[in-house]
Short mmCIF file of N, CA and C in Angstrom, two decimals:
data_model
loop_
_atom_site.label_atom_id
_atom_site.label_comp_id
_atom_site.label_asym_id
_atom_site.label_seq_id
_atom_site.Cartn_x
_atom_site.Cartn_y
_atom_site.Cartn_z
N GLN A 21 8.59 223.57 105.64
CA GLN A 21 7.74 222.67 105.47
C GLN A 21 7.63 221.79 106.71
N ARG A 22 6.58 221.48 107.54
CA ARG A 22 6.39 220.38 108.52
C ARG A 22 6.84 219.16 107.92
N ALA A 23 7.12 218.22 108.45
CA ALA A 23 7.23 216.74 108.37
C ALA A 23 5.90 216.31 108.34
N PRO A 24 5.17 215.28 107.85
CA PRO A 24 4.09 215.05 108.27
C PRO A 24 4.29 213.92 109.50
N PRO A 25 3.02 213.45 109.99
CA PRO A 25 2.90 213.02 111.22
C PRO A 25 3.44 211.70 111.24
N PRO A 26 4.05 211.25 112.19
CA PRO A 26 4.52 209.90 112.26
C PRO A 26 3.78 208.53 111.68
N ALA A 27 2.38 208.95 111.75
CA ALA A 27 1.34 207.50 111.01
C ALA A 27 1.62 207.53 109.44
N ALA A 28 1.53 208.96 108.99
CA ALA A 28 1.45 209.10 107.87
C ALA A 28 3.10 208.49 107.02
N ARG A 29 4.18 208.71 108.03
CA ARG A 29 5.87 208.49 107.31
C ARG A 29 5.46 206.92 107.47
N ALA A 30 4.87 206.50 108.39
CA ALA A 30 4.65 204.72 108.44
C ALA A 30 3.76 204.17 107.38
N SER A 31 2.93 204.80 106.92
CA SER A 31 2.05 204.38 106.05
C SER A 31 3.08 204.65 104.78
N ARG A 32 3.72 205.66 104.23
CA ARG A 32 4.49 205.85 103.27
C ARG A 32 5.18 204.87 103.14
N GLY A 33 6.24 204.53 104.32
CA GLY A 33 7.24 203.33 104.18
C GLY A 33 6.67 201.91 103.92
N ARG A 34 5.17 201.59 104.38
CA ARG A 34 4.80 200.52 103.79
C ARG A 34 4.43 200.52 102.43
N GLN A 35 4.01 201.55 101.82
CA GLN A 35 3.85 201.60 100.50
C GLN A 35 5.07 201.11 99.61
N GLN A 36 5.96 201.83 100.03
CA GLN A 36 7.40 201.64 99.52
C GLN A 36 7.67 200.25 99.39
N VAL A 37 7.52 199.70 100.82
CA VAL A 37 7.88 198.12 100.87
C VAL A 37 7.25 197.21 99.73
N ARG A 38 5.70 197.77 99.60
CA ARG A 38 4.71 196.76 98.65
C ARG A 38 5.34 197.06 97.15
N THR A 39 5.89 198.33 96.80
CA THR A 39 6.94 198.52 95.82
C THR A 39 7.91 197.71 95.48
N MET A 40 8.77 197.89 96.47
CA MET A 40 9.97 197.05 96.56
C MET A 40 9.70 195.78 95.98
N ALA A 41 8.70 195.10 97.05
CA ALA A 41 8.24 193.65 97.15
C ALA A 41 7.76 193.42 95.51
N SER A 42 7.25 194.48 95.19
CA SER A 42 6.49 193.92 93.32
C SER A 42 7.93 194.31 92.30
N ILE A 43 8.94 194.55 92.88
CA ILE A 43 9.98 194.45 91.65
C ILE A 43 11.38 193.29 92.36
N SER A 44 11.19 193.05 93.16
CA SER A 44 12.17 191.98 93.89
C SER A 44 11.97 190.49 93.24
N GLU A 45 13.06 190.09 93.05
CA GLU A 45 12.69 188.65 92.58
C GLU A 45 14.02 187.98 93.48
N ARG A 46 13.95 186.60 93.24
CA ARG A 46 14.44 185.37 93.74
C ARG A 46 15.54 184.72 92.75
N THR A 47 16.47 184.68 93.36
CA THR A 47 17.67 183.57 92.31
C THR A 47 17.98 182.29 93.17
N PHE A 48 18.34 181.25 92.39
CA PHE A 48 19.05 179.93 92.76
C PHE A 48 20.34 180.09 92.77
N ILE A 49 21.40 180.06 93.67
CA ILE A 49 22.33 179.99 93.93
C ILE A 49 22.96 178.48 94.58
N ALA A 50 23.68 177.74 93.73
CA ALA A 50 24.56 176.61 94.76
C ALA A 50 25.98 176.82 94.49
N ILE A 51 26.49 176.44 95.50
CA ILE A 51 27.90 176.21 95.75
C ILE A 51 28.21 174.94 95.41
N LYS A 52 28.96 174.42 94.44
CA LYS A 52 29.01 173.19 94.01
C LYS A 52 30.29 172.39 94.89
N PRO A 53 30.59 171.00 94.60
CA PRO A 53 31.33 170.28 95.75
C PRO A 53 32.53 171.13 95.63
N ASP A 54 33.48 171.65 94.71
CA ASP A 54 34.64 172.03 94.83
C ASP A 54 34.79 173.46 95.57
N GLY A 55 33.80 174.01 95.61
CA GLY A 55 33.56 175.39 96.60
C GLY A 55 33.26 175.03 97.99
N VAL A 56 32.71 173.74 98.14
CA VAL A 56 32.42 173.50 99.76
C VAL A 56 33.87 173.10 100.14
N GLN A 57 34.36 172.13 99.17
CA GLN A 57 35.60 171.56 99.62
C GLN A 57 36.70 172.43 99.83
N ARG A 58 36.79 173.24 99.16
CA ARG A 58 38.03 174.37 99.28
C ARG A 58 37.63 175.30 100.27
N GLY A 59 36.33 175.54 101.14
CA GLY A 59 36.07 176.32 102.00
C GLY A 59 35.91 177.79 101.61
N LEU A 60 35.17 177.82 100.47
CA LEU A 60 34.54 178.99 99.86
C LEU A 60 33.19 179.27 100.19
N VAL A 61 32.55 178.68 101.02
CA VAL A 61 31.15 178.63 101.35
C VAL A 61 30.86 180.32 101.91
N GLY A 62 31.72 180.62 103.07
CA GLY A 62 31.83 181.86 103.58
C GLY A 62 31.86 183.01 102.92
N GLU A 63 33.00 182.77 102.20
CA GLU A 63 33.32 183.90 101.30
C GLU A 63 32.22 184.27 100.23
N ILE A 64 31.58 183.49 99.97
CA ILE A 64 30.67 183.47 98.65
C ILE A 64 29.36 184.32 99.20
N ILE A 65 28.88 183.30 100.39
CA ILE A 65 27.75 184.18 101.09
C ILE A 65 28.02 185.53 101.28
N LYS A 66 29.47 185.84 101.85
CA LYS A 66 29.72 187.19 102.28
C LYS A 66 29.54 187.98 101.25
N ARG A 67 30.00 187.80 100.07
CA ARG A 67 30.03 188.49 98.69
C ARG A 67 28.23 188.88 98.59
N PHE A 68 27.29 187.69 98.72
CA PHE A 68 26.04 188.25 98.07
C PHE A 68 25.38 189.28 99.50
N GLU A 69 25.60 188.97 100.69
CA GLU A 69 25.14 189.73 101.42
C GLU A 69 25.85 190.95 101.55
N GLN A 70 26.96 191.40 101.28
CA GLN A 70 27.70 192.97 101.33
C GLN A 70 27.17 193.54 100.12
N LYS A 71 26.76 192.77 98.95
CA LYS A 71 25.76 193.57 97.90
C LYS A 71 24.61 193.94 98.42
N GLY A 72 23.80 193.46 99.30
CA GLY A 72 22.41 193.94 99.95
C GLY A 72 21.75 193.05 99.69
N PHE A 73 21.77 191.57 99.23
CA PHE A 73 20.68 190.70 98.91
C PHE A 73 20.36 190.01 100.25
N LYS A 74 19.30 189.51 100.00
CA LYS A 74 18.69 188.82 101.46
C LYS A 74 18.80 187.27 100.93
N LEU A 75 18.95 186.36 102.03
CA LEU A 75 18.96 184.64 102.09
C LEU A 75 18.14 184.66 102.45
N VAL A 76 17.21 183.83 101.81
CA VAL A 76 15.72 183.17 102.18
C VAL A 76 15.84 181.71 102.21
N ALA A 77 16.90 180.98 101.81
CA ALA A 77 17.10 179.74 102.13
C ALA A 77 18.57 178.95 101.88
N MET A 78 18.77 178.13 102.67
CA MET A 78 19.73 177.64 102.43
C MET A 78 20.05 176.22 103.14
N LYS A 79 20.85 175.28 102.35
CA LYS A 79 20.66 173.88 103.12
C LYS A 79 22.18 173.53 102.17
N LEU A 80 22.94 172.53 103.08
CA LEU A 80 24.03 171.79 102.62
C LEU A 80 23.35 170.28 102.26
N ILE A 81 23.76 169.57 101.44
CA ILE A 81 22.86 168.74 100.55
C ILE A 81 23.59 167.99 99.69
N GLN A 82 23.57 166.65 99.77
CA GLN A 82 24.40 165.54 99.24
C GLN A 82 23.45 165.55 98.11
N ALA A 83 23.47 165.66 96.98
CA ALA A 83 22.38 165.84 95.69
C ALA A 83 21.97 164.38 95.34
N SER A 84 21.05 164.10 95.04
CA SER A 84 20.91 162.72 94.24
C SER A 84 21.34 162.96 92.88
N GLU A 85 21.85 161.81 92.15
CA GLU A 85 21.86 161.81 90.58
C GLU A 85 20.68 162.30 90.03
N ASP A 86 19.45 161.82 90.27
CA ASP A 86 17.96 162.22 89.76
C ASP A 86 18.23 163.64 89.80
N LEU A 87 18.07 164.24 91.30
CA LEU A 87 17.95 165.78 91.23
C LEU A 87 19.08 166.41 90.47
N LEU A 88 20.21 165.82 90.49
CA LEU A 88 21.31 166.57 89.63
C LEU A 88 20.89 166.65 87.89
N ARG A 89 20.25 165.23 87.64
CA ARG A 89 19.93 164.97 86.11
C ARG A 89 18.42 165.95 85.61
N GLU A 90 17.54 166.25 86.73
CA GLU A 90 16.68 167.06 86.53
C GLU A 90 17.14 168.33 86.49
N HIS A 91 17.93 169.00 87.09
CA HIS A 91 18.32 170.28 87.12
C HIS A 91 19.40 170.50 86.16
N TYR A 92 19.90 169.85 85.68
CA TYR A 92 20.75 169.86 84.18
C TYR A 92 19.99 169.35 82.91
N ILE A 93 19.05 168.95 82.94
CA ILE A 93 18.13 168.42 82.00
C ILE A 93 18.29 168.91 80.22
N ASP A 94 18.57 170.31 80.69
CA ASP A 94 18.76 171.02 79.11
C ASP A 94 20.33 171.07 78.81
N LEU A 95 21.02 170.16 79.29
CA LEU A 95 22.62 170.04 78.92
C LEU A 95 22.46 168.28 78.59
N LYS A 96 21.45 167.69 78.86
CA LYS A 96 21.39 166.01 78.60
C LYS A 96 22.00 165.88 77.44
N ASP A 97 21.85 166.37 76.24
CA ASP A 97 22.59 166.25 74.68
C ASP A 97 23.98 166.30 74.69
N ARG A 98 24.72 167.54 75.58
CA ARG A 98 25.90 167.32 75.91
C ARG A 98 26.78 166.81 76.41
N PRO A 99 28.10 166.40 75.31
CA PRO A 99 29.11 165.42 75.78
C PRO A 99 29.32 165.44 77.30
N PHE A 100 29.62 166.81 77.92
CA PHE A 100 29.82 166.44 79.43
C PHE A 100 28.87 166.05 80.40
N TYR A 101 27.51 165.96 79.94
CA TYR A 101 26.46 166.15 80.98
C TYR A 101 26.72 164.98 81.90
N ASP A 102 26.98 163.77 81.72
CA ASP A 102 27.37 162.51 82.59
C ASP A 102 28.43 162.98 83.66
N GLY A 103 29.44 163.64 82.92
CA GLY A 103 30.59 164.20 83.85
C GLY A 103 30.09 165.05 84.85
N LEU A 104 29.10 166.10 84.41
CA LEU A 104 29.00 167.04 85.19
C LEU A 104 27.93 166.54 86.32
N VAL A 105 27.01 165.59 86.29
CA VAL A 105 26.10 164.85 87.23
C VAL A 105 26.98 164.21 88.25
N GLN A 106 28.16 163.54 87.66
CA GLN A 106 28.93 162.76 88.56
C GLN A 106 29.68 163.69 89.59
N TYR A 107 30.23 164.86 88.89
CA TYR A 107 31.27 165.92 89.56
C TYR A 107 30.43 166.52 90.77
N MET A 108 29.05 166.93 90.53
CA MET A 108 27.84 167.40 91.26
C MET A 108 27.63 166.42 92.54
N HIS A 109 27.98 165.32 92.13
CA HIS A 109 27.03 164.45 93.26
C HIS A 109 28.59 163.84 93.98
N SER A 110 29.69 164.37 93.81
CA SER A 110 31.05 163.97 94.33
C SER A 110 30.83 164.41 95.60
N GLY A 111 30.15 165.26 95.77
CA GLY A 111 30.46 165.67 97.46
C GLY A 111 29.29 166.71 97.75
N PRO A 112 29.05 167.42 98.66
CA PRO A 112 28.06 168.39 99.62
C PRO A 112 27.96 169.49 98.36
N VAL A 113 26.93 169.92 98.15
CA VAL A 113 26.54 171.17 97.66
C VAL A 113 25.66 171.92 98.51
N VAL A 114 26.05 173.51 98.58
CA VAL A 114 25.20 174.55 99.31
C VAL A 114 24.16 174.99 98.31
N ALA A 115 22.99 174.98 98.78
CA ALA A 115 21.95 175.35 97.90
C ALA A 115 21.45 176.23 98.50
N MET A 116 21.24 177.89 97.81
CA MET A 116 20.45 178.91 98.40
C MET A 116 19.55 179.70 97.51
N VAL A 117 18.36 180.28 98.18
CA VAL A 117 17.66 180.95 97.49
C VAL A 117 17.98 182.57 97.91
N TRP A 118 18.49 183.62 97.25
CA TRP A 118 18.79 184.83 97.47
C TRP A 118 17.43 186.03 96.51
N GLU A 119 17.41 186.78 97.65
CA GLU A 119 16.25 187.68 97.43
C GLU A 119 17.04 189.26 97.15
N GLY A 120 16.04 189.87 96.05
CA GLY A 120 16.64 191.25 95.87
C GLY A 120 16.28 192.12 94.44
N LEU A 121 16.53 193.14 94.48
CA LEU A 121 16.58 193.94 92.98
C LEU A 121 17.21 193.63 92.29
N ASN A 122 16.88 193.05 91.01
CA ASN A 122 17.74 192.41 89.76
C ASN A 122 18.55 191.37 90.46
N VAL A 123 18.41 190.54 91.00
CA VAL A 123 19.23 189.51 91.79
C VAL A 123 19.63 188.54 90.81
N ILE A 124 18.82 188.14 89.81
CA ILE A 124 19.44 187.36 88.61
C ILE A 124 20.32 187.85 87.83
N LYS A 125 20.19 189.03 87.42
CA LYS A 125 21.28 189.35 86.28
C LYS A 125 22.37 190.11 87.33
N THR A 126 22.31 190.62 88.49
CA THR A 126 23.37 190.93 89.04
C THR A 126 24.18 189.74 90.07
N GLY A 127 23.51 188.71 90.18
CA GLY A 127 24.05 187.64 90.71
C GLY A 127 24.91 186.89 89.39
N ARG A 128 24.63 186.83 88.51
CA ARG A 128 25.37 186.22 87.31
C ARG A 128 26.54 187.15 87.24
N VAL A 129 26.42 188.57 87.08
CA VAL A 129 27.48 189.24 86.75
C VAL A 129 28.73 188.79 88.19
N MET A 130 28.04 188.59 89.18
CA MET A 130 28.80 188.66 90.51
C MET A 130 29.55 187.10 90.10
N LEU A 131 29.02 186.28 89.66
CA LEU A 131 29.68 185.11 89.64
C LEU A 131 30.68 185.08 88.54
N GLY A 132 30.71 185.82 87.16
CA GLY A 132 31.60 185.85 86.49
C GLY A 132 31.10 184.72 85.30
N GLU A 133 31.81 184.85 84.25
CA GLU A 133 31.56 183.78 83.21
C GLU A 133 31.78 182.35 83.68
N THR A 134 30.94 181.50 82.77
CA THR A 134 31.08 179.89 83.19
C THR A 134 32.64 179.62 83.25
N ASN A 135 33.49 179.92 81.95
CA ASN A 135 34.76 179.57 82.10
C ASN A 135 35.64 180.91 83.00
N PRO A 136 36.39 180.28 84.28
CA PRO A 136 36.97 181.25 84.88
C PRO A 136 37.80 182.02 84.17
N PHE A 137 38.63 181.54 83.20
CA PHE A 137 39.54 182.12 82.31
C PHE A 137 38.90 183.37 81.78
N ASP A 138 37.75 183.44 81.18
CA ASP A 138 37.09 184.52 80.73
C ASP A 138 36.41 185.46 81.70
N SER A 139 36.74 185.31 83.14
CA SER A 139 35.97 185.83 83.87
C SER A 139 37.24 187.22 84.58
N LYS A 140 36.39 188.23 84.81
CA LYS A 140 37.07 189.58 84.95
C LYS A 140 37.59 189.43 86.78
N PRO A 141 38.33 189.89 87.16
CA PRO A 141 39.08 189.79 88.82
C PRO A 141 37.77 190.97 89.36
N GLY A 142 37.43 190.31 90.44
CA GLY A 142 36.39 191.06 91.16
C GLY A 142 35.04 190.20 91.16
N THR A 143 35.10 188.87 90.15
CA THR A 143 34.02 188.18 90.17
C THR A 143 34.50 186.90 90.89
N ILE A 144 33.39 186.52 91.64
CA ILE A 144 33.67 185.15 92.17
C ILE A 144 34.57 184.25 91.30
N ARG A 145 34.28 183.90 90.18
CA ARG A 145 34.85 183.06 89.16
C ARG A 145 36.54 183.56 88.91
N GLY A 146 36.16 185.05 88.31
CA GLY A 146 37.51 185.57 88.44
C GLY A 146 38.64 185.14 89.43
N ASP A 147 37.90 185.52 90.70
CA ASP A 147 38.85 185.61 92.06
C ASP A 147 39.32 184.25 92.58
N LEU A 148 38.19 183.09 92.29
CA LEU A 148 38.76 182.16 93.26
C LEU A 148 38.75 180.72 91.92
N CYS A 149 38.80 180.74 90.68
CA CYS A 149 38.80 179.70 90.29
C CYS A 149 39.88 180.01 89.14
N VAL A 150 40.05 178.54 88.71
CA VAL A 150 41.20 178.51 87.42
C VAL A 150 40.49 177.76 86.11
N GLN A 151 39.77 176.55 86.18
CA GLN A 151 39.26 175.89 85.28
C GLN A 151 37.71 175.85 85.04
N VAL A 152 36.92 175.52 83.75
CA VAL A 152 35.81 175.54 83.70
C VAL A 152 35.25 174.30 84.41
N GLY A 153 35.69 173.18 84.68
CA GLY A 153 35.29 172.28 84.85
C GLY A 153 35.35 172.08 86.66
N ARG A 154 35.80 173.10 87.44
CA ARG A 154 35.66 173.48 88.57
C ARG A 154 35.38 174.86 88.67
N ASN A 155 34.29 175.21 88.41
CA ASN A 155 33.70 176.76 88.45
C ASN A 155 33.23 177.12 89.62
N ILE A 156 33.30 176.24 90.58
CA ILE A 156 32.68 176.10 92.21
C ILE A 156 31.02 176.84 92.50
N ILE A 157 30.40 177.36 91.28
CA ILE A 157 29.59 178.10 91.69
C ILE A 157 28.09 178.14 90.60
N HIS A 158 27.01 177.86 90.82
CA HIS A 158 26.09 178.00 89.81
C HIS A 158 24.85 178.82 90.27
N GLY A 159 24.51 179.78 88.93
CA GLY A 159 23.59 180.85 89.63
C GLY A 159 22.30 180.66 88.66
N SER A 160 21.47 180.76 88.79
CA SER A 160 20.14 181.02 87.75
C SER A 160 20.13 182.09 86.82
N ASP A 161 19.92 181.78 85.43
CA ASP A 161 20.20 182.59 84.26
C ASP A 161 18.69 183.37 83.77
N SER A 162 17.79 183.13 84.17
CA SER A 162 16.70 183.88 83.96
C SER A 162 15.65 183.89 85.09
N VAL A 163 14.83 184.31 84.88
CA VAL A 163 13.19 184.40 85.87
C VAL A 163 12.99 182.80 85.90
N GLU A 164 12.83 182.33 84.58
CA GLU A 164 12.33 181.09 84.45
C GLU A 164 12.91 180.09 85.07
N SER A 165 14.26 180.16 84.61
CA SER A 165 14.98 179.17 85.23
C SER A 165 15.12 179.20 87.00
N ALA A 166 15.38 180.38 87.64
CA ALA A 166 15.12 180.70 88.74
C ALA A 166 14.15 179.83 89.49
N GLU A 167 12.81 180.20 88.97
CA GLU A 167 11.52 179.45 89.60
C GLU A 167 11.80 178.21 89.28
N THR A 168 11.99 177.57 88.12
CA THR A 168 12.16 175.89 88.50
C THR A 168 13.04 175.41 89.10
N GLU A 169 14.34 175.88 89.01
CA GLU A 169 15.39 175.52 90.04
C GLU A 169 14.89 175.70 91.64
N ILE A 170 14.56 176.74 91.95
CA ILE A 170 14.13 177.04 93.36
C ILE A 170 13.08 175.88 93.83
N ASN A 171 12.13 175.59 92.92
CA ASN A 171 10.81 174.48 93.14
C ASN A 171 11.43 173.18 92.98
N LEU A 172 12.68 172.85 92.33
CA LEU A 172 13.53 171.68 92.52
C LEU A 172 14.01 171.32 93.56
N TRP A 173 14.91 172.21 93.82
CA TRP A 173 15.78 172.35 95.34
C TRP A 173 14.97 172.41 96.58
N PHE A 174 14.09 172.90 96.73
CA PHE A 174 13.15 173.78 97.91
C PHE A 174 11.84 173.44 97.74
N THR A 175 11.05 173.17 99.02
CA THR A 175 9.79 173.01 99.03
C THR A 175 9.44 174.68 99.49
N PRO A 176 8.16 174.89 99.60
CA PRO A 176 7.62 176.35 99.66
C PRO A 176 8.16 176.73 100.95
N GLU A 177 7.92 175.85 102.18
CA GLU A 177 8.11 175.77 103.58
C GLU A 177 9.28 176.11 103.85
N GLU A 178 10.45 175.73 102.77
CA GLU A 178 11.75 176.14 103.27
C GLU A 178 12.28 177.67 103.00
N LEU A 179 11.52 178.15 102.31
CA LEU A 179 11.67 179.77 101.63
C LEU A 179 11.03 180.74 102.88
N ILE A 180 11.80 181.44 103.29
CA ILE A 180 11.53 182.04 104.65
C ILE A 180 11.43 183.66 104.19
N ASP A 181 10.17 184.01 104.47
CA ASP A 181 9.62 185.08 104.47
C ASP A 181 9.84 186.26 105.38
N TYR A 182 10.79 187.17 105.34
CA TYR A 182 11.01 188.06 106.66
C TYR A 182 11.71 189.28 105.96
N ARG A 183 11.33 190.31 106.95
CA ARG A 183 11.54 191.61 106.49
C ARG A 183 13.48 191.83 107.11
N SER A 184 13.83 192.13 106.52
CA SER A 184 15.49 192.58 106.80
C SER A 184 15.51 193.71 107.42
N CYS A 185 16.36 193.80 108.66
CA CYS A 185 16.19 195.34 109.33
C CYS A 185 17.39 196.17 108.55
N ALA A 186 18.26 195.23 107.17
CA ALA A 186 18.93 196.53 106.70
C ALA A 186 18.14 196.75 105.38
N HIS A 187 16.81 196.58 104.98
CA HIS A 187 16.07 196.86 103.99
C HIS A 187 16.38 198.25 103.57
N GLU A 188 15.74 199.04 104.67
CA GLU A 188 15.75 200.55 104.36
C GLU A 188 17.33 201.05 104.43
N TRP A 189 18.48 200.53 104.57
CA TRP A 189 19.61 200.99 104.18
C TRP A 189 20.44 200.53 102.77
N ILE A 190 19.25 199.89 102.45
CA ILE A 190 19.73 199.25 101.12
C ILE A 190 18.95 199.81 99.85
N TYR A 191 17.52 199.89 99.89
CA TYR A 191 16.81 200.26 99.30
C TYR A 191 15.85 201.64 99.45
N GLU A 192 15.80 202.40 98.40
CA GLU A 192 15.30 204.05 98.48
C GLU A 192 13.57 203.50 98.87
#
């Protein structure tokens, strides 16, 4: 059987991209001050890139206490809330938005458990952390929290929409 003409193949490829875009999602990932201070930014970015996710926004920021209180608003009644805000305000944070198929769920698996002691080897926290109070990274835990966190940390203009040249090598 003959291959379809190039125009037909290109059209089919565009349809596949639209299908992929409709099932793709975005997540918010933050490398906490301990991860930045320990020089782990490159290692963490490398893991997300090697998995096949696309970086669409990133900034190094000294987060204000107001931003952090809003970010962790769901924890405000917990006894560790004020200490968490102070810790996150103690140094720079690398805030990022990653995009890809099932990036929220897969990103959470890549991070490991909140408590590094419970994290498996091969996860970011399992490989790079020892104690829950210094677990180096935050990741959105749902589509709703990802949307809220992305909108809190980034303006729409800071989210870059582009097509990665690796797309066809990652997705069918």
